[in-house]
Amino acid sequence: MSSAEQVVADYLTLGLRMGRLVDGYVDCWFGDPALAARVAAEPAGDPATLARQAGELLARLPDADLHADRRRFLTAQVRAVRCAARRAAGEPIGFLDEVRTYFDVEIGLGDPQRYAAVHDAIGALLPGSGPLMRRVEEFYARNVVPPHRLGPAVRAVADALRQRARPLLGLPAAEQVEIEVVRDRPWNAFNRYHGGFRSTVTLNETAGRTIAVLPLMATHEAYPGHHVEHCLKEAGLVRQRGWDEHRIALVNTPQCLVAEGTAEHGATALIGPGWGRWTSELLADQGVTVDGELVEQLVALVNQLMPARQDAAILLHDRGVPPDDVVAYLHRWLLLPRDRAEQIVTFLVDPLWRAYSTTYVEGARLVGSWLAARPAELPLLERYRTLLVEQALPGQLHDDVVAETVAAGPASG
């Protein structure tokens, strides 16, 4: 076995061992069944031992016979795994340092004055009078998707998106997505990729209460989001190039931040302006009424409030603010019903997911900047497809944005 093959095998083994230690840490796996069986037959790993193994792998990576891009990717991933193992072993790691190591980004609290300005814009957009929170809750009520219709509605949207995505993105003919609805989960939706171009998208039945559930859930989890990214990377990076490190995806790594940021921009890339009206017309046959045009306008504003989710994590884990006060913060600034704010805090106090909101907030911000910095002659979907077929790290995207901004020169005006 070459040095490259050995370090990749050791990375996959390390990830699977972490998955045995921390339930849910392996986001997807479609590698060698014999390797998975060997790891499953081992005693569960000690986190301090796994942290040491990660450190040893990091020390060997510089001398491995790997393409420079692969070495850079694996180094960033293994650093994140080592940090997770150290935390599991009980080492005190500050929350901001944890996020920096996992995702290669710096984070801080947002500006409530900006949130207040967005509230004013939402108030001007929504019909009616009275307190803004009440008007937003009335909007939720008008655009709710009943739980028994959530699965069929998302299926209808996903099927329509699939027809659009397949020729534009070059999807494998065998790809398919199954959709199931569950209850009482700390997230709205989850994609489980099985390999062989197959995914299961699991929906939390309360997700239909969010204003962006359709089609943003389908674009994020399926087309052109997580499912498409896994399919195209399996076809290209794994099967054609033999980059087997992409047979596994691990939570709380730089890979996740780029993937979530990419998925967050799926509707913009594949449908573009007008996705709200498109959704309304599509769902009429499902007996689901959605005020699509207003939803689209409102989502553009609500997205500007999303940093409040990251604020909540910082307040909880860096500033020591009590959970009830964080619920109140989310209720106020994200304009959420209290039970939805409580659901977010449940997600944020979960040991596995506590840092994960950064992937949505900073991932969307970074990928959005990278897409916007593209050369004027490059179509948005073509630029977007690069993220679906090539591996990328947050630092690489940041460097691209800086370089392309400098090359474009100062804005006129």
XYZ file of C-alpha atoms in Angstrom:
413
model
C 0.000 0.000 0.000
C 1.408 3.407 -0.981
C 1.826 6.182 1.565
C -1.120 8.002 -0.001
C -3.377 4.962 0.217
C -2.275 4.342 3.805
C -3.044 7.829 5.100
C -6.434 7.808 3.364
C -7.228 4.402 4.872
C -6.158 5.688 8.283
C -8.338 8.794 7.860
C -11.357 6.647 7.004
C -10.624 4.372 9.968
C -10.280 7.360 12.291
C -13.590 8.785 11.097
C -15.398 5.473 11.602
C -13.914 5.120 15.087
C -15.125 8.612 15.953
C -18.530 7.571 14.675
C -18.580 4.721 17.177
C -17.610 7.126 19.940
C -20.052 9.922 19.012
C -23.398 8.889 17.540
C -24.095 10.916 14.408
C -20.507 12.029 13.841
C -20.339 10.153 10.534
C -22.689 12.057 8.266
C -22.347 9.575 5.409
C -20.273 6.503 4.592
C -20.139 4.404 1.429
C -16.696 2.892 1.731
C -15.277 -0.613 2.006
C -17.702 -2.795 4.024
C -14.770 -4.854 5.299
C -13.191 -1.754 6.862
C -16.480 -0.787 8.475
C -16.872 -4.335 9.808
C -13.361 -4.306 11.297
C -14.008 -1.027 13.093
C -17.405 -2.244 14.305
C -15.741 -5.341 15.781
C -13.207 -3.293 17.759
C -13.831 -2.131 21.322
C -15.181 1.429 21.282
C -12.282 3.837 21.051
C -11.040 5.945 23.932
C -11.295 9.633 22.907
C -7.798 10.474 24.152
C -6.420 7.595 22.085
C -8.292 8.814 19.009
C -6.951 12.327 19.541
C -3.427 10.872 19.677
C -4.044 8.844 16.502
C -5.274 11.997 14.765
C -2.112 13.814 15.827
C 0.055 11.011 14.485
C -1.807 11.098 11.167
C -1.288 14.849 10.941
C 2.440 14.336 11.434
C 2.563 11.845 8.535
C 0.513 13.849 6.048
C 3.300 16.217 4.869
C 5.360 13.250 3.610
C 2.475 11.332 2.011
C 2.564 10.984 -1.776
C -0.616 13.023 -2.261
C -1.710 15.779 -4.609
C -1.278 19.076 -2.753
C -5.029 19.729 -2.777
C -5.735 16.362 -1.190
C -3.056 16.921 1.454
C -4.507 20.327 2.320
C -8.028 18.908 2.537
C -7.050 15.957 4.713
C -4.952 18.137 7.014
C -7.897 20.441 7.682
C -10.251 17.521 8.204
C -7.955 15.640 10.578
C -7.330 18.775 12.653
C -11.069 19.064 13.132
C -11.362 15.391 14.085
C -8.552 15.753 16.613
C -10.337 18.730 18.178
C -13.578 16.747 18.460
C -11.725 13.839 20.080
C -10.003 16.173 22.527
C -13.364 17.643 23.514
C -14.805 14.161 23.947
C -11.847 13.362 26.216
C -12.820 16.283 28.439
C -10.123 18.762 27.464
C -11.220 22.362 28.025
C -11.435 24.056 24.621
C -12.982 27.483 24.279
C -16.039 27.604 22.060
C -14.563 30.144 19.628
C -11.380 28.079 19.345
C -13.494 24.982 18.771
C -15.387 26.664 15.919
C -12.161 28.007 14.403
C -10.587 24.543 14.384
C -13.659 22.773 13.069
C -14.539 25.191 10.293
C -11.535 27.464 9.595
C -13.565 30.644 10.195
C -13.628 33.395 12.794
C -16.992 34.240 14.349
C -18.408 36.939 16.584
C -21.704 38.390 17.723
C -23.952 40.111 15.199
C -25.267 43.649 15.463
C -28.756 43.979 16.980
C -29.116 47.375 15.285
C -28.902 45.607 11.922
C -31.477 43.091 13.061
C -33.745 45.957 14.107
C -33.407 47.527 10.647
C -34.388 44.211 9.066
C -37.399 44.102 11.390
C -38.448 47.491 10.056
C -38.188 46.196 6.485
C -40.243 43.105 7.361
C -42.831 45.325 9.011
C -43.112 47.370 5.831
C -43.507 44.196 3.764
C -46.114 42.296 5.773
C -49.752 43.337 5.517
C -51.801 44.410 8.505
C -51.030 46.408 11.598
C -50.167 45.690 15.190
C -47.048 44.176 16.747
C -44.567 42.736 14.262
C -44.300 39.412 16.093
C -48.051 38.867 15.791
C -48.039 39.705 12.085
C -45.146 37.301 11.481
C -46.946 34.544 13.397
C -50.077 35.198 11.301
C -47.904 34.835 8.220
C -46.648 31.472 9.510
C -50.240 30.377 10.051
C -51.264 31.360 6.520
C -48.351 29.477 4.992
C -48.233 26.375 7.160
C -47.870 22.985 5.487
C -49.892 20.366 7.419
C -47.712 17.452 8.598
C -49.645 14.895 6.539
C -48.971 16.917 3.390
C -45.346 17.776 4.096
C -43.837 14.645 2.532
C -45.913 14.719 -0.694
C -45.353 18.466 -1.054
C -41.570 18.208 -0.745
C -41.643 15.172 -3.060
C -43.484 17.192 -5.709
C -41.007 20.055 -5.442
C -38.013 17.685 -5.476
C -39.301 15.881 -8.582
C -39.694 19.169 -10.433
C -36.236 20.314 -9.336
C -34.767 16.991 -10.415
C -36.071 17.466 -13.951
C -34.367 20.834 -14.053
C -31.117 19.748 -12.395
C -30.374 16.542 -14.298
C -29.529 18.060 -17.705
C -27.963 21.229 -16.293
C -25.686 19.541 -13.771
C -25.094 16.174 -15.432
C -26.562 13.924 -12.753
C -25.992 10.156 -12.948
C -28.958 8.342 -14.486
C -29.235 6.023 -11.474
C -29.573 8.744 -8.841
C -32.656 8.784 -6.627
C -33.976 10.377 -3.427
C -36.391 8.851 -0.937
C -38.339 11.157 1.394
C -39.622 10.275 4.867
C -41.280 12.287 7.644
C -40.444 11.843 11.341
C -41.171 13.801 14.505
C -39.409 15.191 17.566
C -35.982 15.801 16.059
C -33.734 18.813 16.849
C -33.420 19.681 13.125
C -35.869 20.447 10.298
C -34.437 18.129 7.662
C -31.534 15.749 7.181
C -29.941 14.123 4.138
C -28.502 10.632 4.514
C -26.411 9.639 1.513
C -26.054 5.878 1.035
C -23.644 5.757 -1.905
C -24.535 4.471 -5.328
C -26.195 7.847 -6.038
C -28.994 7.247 -3.498
C -30.136 9.460 -0.624
C -32.878 9.516 1.986
C -34.148 12.964 2.987
C -35.772 12.891 6.417
C -38.147 15.719 7.329
C -39.195 16.739 10.829
C -42.997 17.058 10.669
C -42.905 20.488 12.351
C -40.637 21.817 9.586
C -43.672 22.850 7.554
C -44.165 25.692 9.983
C -41.081 27.493 8.740
C -41.582 30.150 6.095
C -38.877 28.738 3.833
C -39.845 25.076 3.858
C -40.762 24.963 0.183
C -38.771 24.818 -2.000
C -35.737 25.708 0.098
C -35.880 22.423 1.957
C -35.877 20.476 -1.316
C -33.127 22.564 -2.886
C -30.973 22.345 0.249
C -31.291 18.628 0.923
C -31.748 17.242 -2.596
C -31.524 19.262 -5.830
C -29.004 20.891 -6.235
C -27.871 20.625 -2.605
C -26.518 17.762 -0.522
C -27.788 14.856 -2.634
C -26.435 16.288 -5.882
C -23.104 17.182 -4.284
C -22.646 13.646 -2.965
C -23.634 12.129 -6.318
C -21.296 14.270 -8.392
C -18.387 13.835 -6.007
C -18.884 10.089 -5.899
C -18.941 10.014 -9.696
C -15.960 12.319 -10.185
C -13.676 12.433 -7.148
C -14.193 8.863 -5.959
C -14.911 6.715 -9.007
C -12.870 8.605 -11.611
C -9.959 9.984 -9.561
C -9.853 7.429 -6.760
C -9.977 10.031 -3.981
C -11.468 7.662 -1.427
C -11.398 10.203 1.384
C -14.706 11.412 -0.055
C -16.355 8.105 0.773
C -16.937 9.548 4.239
C -18.343 12.862 5.435
C -17.813 13.902 9.047
C -19.776 16.414 11.093
C -17.932 19.450 12.485
C -15.269 19.664 9.796
C -14.406 22.313 7.175
C -16.033 20.060 4.571
C -19.379 20.587 6.330
C -19.197 24.369 6.280
C -18.671 24.476 2.526
C -21.363 21.839 1.939
C -23.966 23.676 4.027
C -23.097 27.015 2.463
C -23.429 25.460 -0.986
C -26.810 23.937 -0.146
C -28.065 27.240 1.272
C -27.617 28.836 -2.168
C -29.261 26.001 -4.094
C -32.520 27.792 -4.905
C -30.717 30.882 -6.162
C -28.421 28.818 -8.370
C -30.973 26.434 -9.876
C -34.201 28.454 -9.969
C -33.193 32.061 -9.471
C -35.591 34.957 -8.874
C -39.223 33.925 -8.981
C -38.868 30.689 -7.040
C -41.750 31.757 -4.805
C -44.298 31.993 -7.613
C -42.887 28.796 -9.144
C -43.488 26.987 -5.864
C -47.028 28.301 -5.448
C -48.032 27.119 -8.892
C -46.398 23.731 -8.433
C -48.053 23.040 -5.089
C -51.548 24.004 -6.127
C -52.059 20.413 -7.319
C -51.007 19.188 -3.849
C -53.735 21.194 -2.119
C -51.093 23.348 -0.439
C -51.524 27.097 -0.639
C -48.368 29.138 -0.207
C -48.101 32.882 -0.699
C -44.999 32.270 -2.757
C -44.076 35.753 -3.908
C -44.387 37.172 -0.402
C -42.487 34.188 1.023
C -39.629 34.847 -1.385
C -39.419 38.503 -0.400
C -39.634 37.694 3.273
C -37.007 34.940 3.113
C -34.531 37.410 1.626
C -35.005 39.548 4.736
C -35.147 36.715 7.252
C -31.835 35.387 5.902
C -30.290 38.618 7.147
C -31.401 37.642 10.659
C -29.802 34.186 10.530
C -26.588 35.331 12.278
C -28.757 35.528 15.414
C -28.654 31.700 15.456
C -24.881 31.862 15.670
C -25.176 34.598 18.295
C -27.258 32.179 20.343
C -24.488 29.575 20.253
C -21.898 32.149 21.304
C -24.118 33.407 24.123
C -24.680 29.881 25.395
C -21.207 28.444 25.110
C -18.842 31.429 25.263
C -20.704 33.993 27.360
C -22.528 31.626 29.715
C -25.989 33.084 29.126
C -28.791 30.856 30.533
C -30.807 28.881 27.949
C -34.077 30.649 28.796
C -32.471 34.011 28.013
C -31.154 32.632 24.732
C -34.660 31.453 23.825
C -35.857 35.000 24.476
C -33.047 36.370 22.272
C -34.031 34.113 19.376
C -37.718 34.874 19.885
C -36.997 38.584 19.710
C -34.474 38.831 16.896
C -35.385 35.860 14.694
C -39.105 36.615 15.133
C -39.780 32.994 15.975
C -42.586 31.480 18.033
C -41.202 30.445 21.404
C -41.508 26.739 20.696
C -39.398 27.129 17.529
C -36.842 29.166 19.492
C -36.769 26.403 22.102
C -36.198 23.824 19.347
C -33.171 25.772 18.121
C -31.737 25.944 21.641
C -32.256 22.176 21.958
C -30.114 21.836 18.821
C -27.509 24.218 20.223
C -27.079 22.418 23.539
C -26.656 19.023 21.882
C -22.947 18.126 22.324
C -22.607 17.095 18.667
C -24.493 19.997 17.125
C -23.648 22.921 19.394
C -21.198 24.494 16.934
C -23.038 23.501 13.787
C -25.085 26.678 13.275
C -21.854 28.282 12.087
C -21.943 26.068 8.983
C -25.211 27.660 7.897
C -24.391 31.242 8.842
C -20.731 31.519 7.855
C -21.049 28.882 5.133
C -23.831 30.814 3.423
C -21.928 34.076 3.834
C -18.678 32.664 2.431
C -20.233 30.767 -0.480
C -22.423 33.762 -1.309
C -19.358 36.012 -1.463
C -17.519 33.461 -3.600
C -20.416 33.183 -6.050
C -20.765 36.970 -6.245
C -17.026 37.421 -6.905
C -17.129 35.308 -10.088
C -16.071 36.888 -13.382
C -18.938 38.743 -15.062
C -18.992 36.372 -18.036
C -19.287 33.216 -15.864
C -22.896 32.027 -15.350
C -23.955 31.583 -11.742
C -24.912 27.914 -12.130
C -21.554 27.080 -13.732
C -19.714 28.708 -10.834
C -21.997 26.903 -8.386
C -21.383 23.535 -10.042
C -17.685 23.830 -9.208
C -18.572 23.401 -5.539
C -20.569 20.272 -6.375
C -17.794 18.509 -8.269
C -14.555 19.728 -6.633
C -13.390 19.656 -3.021
C -13.029 23.099 -1.472
C -12.049 24.441 1.926
C -13.211 27.680 3.575
C -9.734 29.178 3.365
C -9.535 28.480 -0.354
C -12.865 30.180 -1.019
C -11.811 33.155 1.090
C -8.550 33.475 -0.830
C -10.443 33.280 -4.129
C -12.796 36.076 -3.052
C -9.879 38.315 -2.088
C -7.977 37.609 -5.303
C -10.976 38.088 -7.581
C -12.049 41.268 -5.787
C -8.554 42.723 -6.252
C -8.508 41.650 -9.919
C -11.882 43.291 -10.555
C -10.584 46.605 -9.221
C -12.526 49.313 -7.385
C -16.227 49.707 -8.172
C -17.108 52.681 -10.308
C -19.565 55.323 -9.218
